């Protein structure tokens, strides 16, 4: 482990999981270092750093300046399905548009998004529905179940974060929320 990686891990441990200014300062300090994304992905596997690491992965990939390799994506999802903190789980769900899902991980990620849909946290449920659509795009055998689940969610949630994510999920599956296809 390099000193800069140890420094990054130490800084991630210190973050209070609230102050955006502090986590952005960590990002600015370490983002240009070689192996930054790999270090973050590794830190996702540690309960004491998973929330900070997933926040930074999300920030880094949403910036659009980084390409996540197939190997990095596989390791990221391998770590993501074992996250213990709900905030870290949320960050992982929110990165799914930016980190390609491999066929090898689709079953595990499907279980992960299914668990999120059952969460008592509204944002986890909302992003879980969206993640379900992304898994269904990768794994066509999951599409029928995803459509039924999203249909029920669209009928149950007409307002708020869940409704917005369900609509976006249906759009990703190219199904209108008012479509007859949804009623099947």
Coordinates of C-alpha atoms in Angstrom, one line a residue:
X1 CA 0.0 0.0 0.0
X2 CA 1.4 3.3 -1.0
X3 CA 1.7 6.3 1.4
X4 CA -0.8 8.3 -0.7
X5 CA -3.3 5.4 -0.6
X6 CA -2.8 5.2 3.2
X7 CA -3.3 8.9 3.4
X8 CA -6.5 8.6 1.4
X9 CA -7.9 5.9 3.6
X10 CA -7.1 7.9 6.7
X11 CA -8.9 10.9 5.3
X12 CA -11.9 8.8 4.3
X13 CA -12.1 7.5 7.8
X14 CA -12.1 11.0 9.2
X15 CA -15.1 12.2 7.1
X16 CA -18.2 12.9 9.2
X17 CA -20.5 11.6 6.3
X18 CA -22.2 15.0 6.3
X19 CA -20.0 17.9 5.3
X20 CA -19.8 18.2 1.6
X21 CA -17.0 20.8 1.7
X22 CA -14.8 18.2 3.5
X23 CA -15.4 15.3 1.1
X24 CA -14.9 17.6 -1.9
X25 CA -11.6 18.8 -0.4
X26 CA -10.5 15.1 -0.1
X27 CA -11.5 14.7 -3.8
X28 CA -9.5 17.7 -4.9
X29 CA -6.5 16.5 -2.9
X30 CA -6.4 13.0 -4.3
X31 CA -8.2 12.8 -7.6
X32 CA -5.2 13.2 -9.8
X33 CA -3.1 10.6 -8.1
X34 CA -2.4 7.4 -10.0
X35 CA -4.7 4.6 -9.0
X36 CA -7.2 7.0 -7.3
X37 CA -10.3 5.1 -8.6
X38 CA -8.8 1.7 -7.8
X39 CA -8.1 3.0 -4.2
X40 CA -11.7 4.2 -3.9
X41 CA -13.1 0.9 -5.1
X42 CA -11.0 -0.9 -2.6
X43 CA -12.2 1.4 0.2
X44 CA -15.8 0.5 -0.7
X45 CA -15.1 -2.9 0.8
X46 CA -14.3 -1.4 4.2
X47 CA -17.3 -0.5 6.5
X48 CA -15.4 2.4 8.0
X49 CA -14.7 4.0 4.6
X50 CA -17.6 2.7 2.4
X51 CA -19.8 5.8 2.6
X52 CA -17.0 8.3 1.9
X53 CA -15.5 6.0 -0.9
X54 CA -18.9 5.5 -2.6
X55 CA -19.6 9.3 -2.4
X56 CA -16.3 9.9 -4.1
X57 CA -16.8 7.2 -6.7
X58 CA -20.1 8.7 -7.5
X59 CA -18.6 12.2 -7.8
X60 CA -15.7 11.0 -9.9
X61 CA -17.8 9.1 -12.4
X62 CA -20.5 11.7 -12.7
X63 CA -17.8 14.2 -13.6
X64 CA -17.5 12.2 -16.9
X65 CA -13.7 12.6 -17.0
X66 CA -13.0 8.9 -16.1
X67 CA -13.6 5.7 -17.9
X68 CA -14.3 2.8 -15.6
X69 CA -12.7 -0.4 -16.9
X70 CA -14.5 -3.7 -17.0
X71 CA -12.3 -5.0 -14.2
X72 CA -12.9 -1.9 -12.1
X73 CA -16.7 -2.2 -12.7
X74 CA -16.7 -5.8 -11.7
X75 CA -14.8 -5.1 -8.5
X76 CA -16.9 -2.1 -7.7
X77 CA -20.2 -4.1 -8.0
X78 CA -18.7 -7.0 -6.1
X79 CA -18.0 -4.5 -3.2
X80 CA -21.3 -2.6 -3.7
X81 CA -23.5 -5.7 -3.1
X82 CA -21.9 -6.0 0.4
X83 CA -22.2 -2.4 1.5
X84 CA -23.7 -2.0 5.0
X85 CA -24.4 1.7 5.3
X86 CA -27.6 2.9 3.6
X87 CA -25.9 6.1 2.4
X88 CA -23.2 4.0 0.7
X89 CA -25.8 1.7 -0.9
X90 CA -27.6 4.9 -2.2
X91 CA -24.4 6.1 -3.8
X92 CA -23.8 2.8 -5.4
X93 CA -27.3 2.8 -6.9
X94 CA -26.8 6.3 -8.1
X95 CA -23.6 5.4 -10.0
X96 CA -25.3 2.6 -12.0
X97 CA -25.8 4.8 -15.0
X98 CA -22.1 5.5 -15.1
X99 CA -20.5 2.1 -14.2
X100 CA -21.3 -0.6 -16.7
X101 CA -22.9 -3.8 -15.3
X102 CA -21.4 -7.0 -16.4
X103 CA -23.4 -10.2 -17.1
X104 CA -21.3 -11.9 -14.4
X105 CA -22.6 -9.5 -11.7
X106 CA -26.2 -9.0 -12.9
X107 CA -27.6 -11.6 -10.5
X108 CA -25.8 -10.2 -7.5
X109 CA -26.7 -6.7 -8.4
X110 CA -30.3 -7.7 -9.0
X111 CA -30.5 -9.0 -5.5
X112 CA -28.9 -5.8 -4.3
X113 CA -31.5 -3.6 -6.0
X114 CA -34.3 -5.9 -4.9
X115 CA -33.2 -5.4 -1.3
X116 CA -33.1 -1.6 -1.9
X117 CA -36.7 -1.7 -3.1
X118 CA -37.7 -3.3 0.2
X119 CA -35.8 -0.7 2.3
X120 CA -37.5 1.6 4.7
X121 CA -35.4 4.5 3.3
X122 CA -37.4 6.3 0.6
X123 CA -34.3 7.2 -1.5
X124 CA -33.0 3.7 -1.4
X125 CA -36.4 2.4 -2.7
X126 CA -36.5 5.1 -5.4
X127 CA -33.0 4.4 -6.7
X128 CA -33.6 0.6 -6.3
X129 CA -36.5 0.8 -8.8
X130 CA -34.3 2.7 -11.2
X131 CA -31.5 0.1 -10.7
X132 CA -33.9 -2.7 -11.4
X133 CA -34.5 -1.2 -14.8
X134 CA -30.8 -1.0 -15.5
X135 CA -30.3 -4.7 -14.5
X136 CA -33.2 -5.6 -16.7
X137 CA -31.5 -3.9 -19.6
X138 CA -28.4 -6.0 -19.0
X139 CA -30.2 -9.2 -18.2
X140 CA -33.3 -9.6 -20.5
X141 CA -34.7 -12.5 -18.4
X142 CA -35.3 -10.0 -15.6
X143 CA -37.3 -7.6 -17.8
X144 CA -40.8 -9.1 -17.3
X145 CA -40.3 -9.1 -13.5
X146 CA -38.9 -5.6 -13.7
X147 CA -41.9 -4.3 -15.7
X148 CA -44.4 -5.9 -13.3
X149 CA -42.6 -4.5 -10.3
X150 CA -42.3 -1.0 -11.9
X151 CA -46.0 -1.1 -12.9
X152 CA -47.0 -1.8 -9.3
X153 CA -44.7 0.9 -8.1
X154 CA -46.1 3.4 -10.6
X155 CA -49.6 2.7 -9.4
X156 CA -48.7 2.9 -5.8
X157 CA -46.4 6.0 -5.9
X158 CA -47.9 8.9 -7.8
X159 CA -45.7 11.6 -6.2
X160 CA -42.3 12.1 -4.8
X161 CA -38.9 10.6 -5.3
X162 CA -40.1 7.1 -5.9
X163 CA -42.5 8.2 -8.6
X164 CA -39.8 10.2 -10.3
X165 CA -37.3 7.3 -10.3
X166 CA -40.0 4.8 -11.4
X167 CA -40.9 7.1 -14.4
X168 CA -37.2 7.3 -15.3
X169 CA -36.9 3.6 -15.0
X170 CA -39.8 3.0 -17.3
X171 CA -38.3 5.5 -19.8
X172 CA -35.0 3.5 -19.7
X173 CA -37.0 0.4 -20.5
X174 CA -38.8 2.5 -23.2
X175 CA -42.2 2.0 -21.6
X176 CA -44.5 4.9 -21.0
X177 CA -46.0 5.0 -17.5
X178 CA -49.4 5.2 -19.2
X179 CA -48.7 2.5 -21.8
X180 CA -51.0 -0.5 -22.3
X181 CA -47.8 -2.6 -22.2
X182 CA -47.6 -1.7 -18.5
X183 CA -51.1 -3.1 -17.8
X184 CA -50.2 -6.6 -19.0

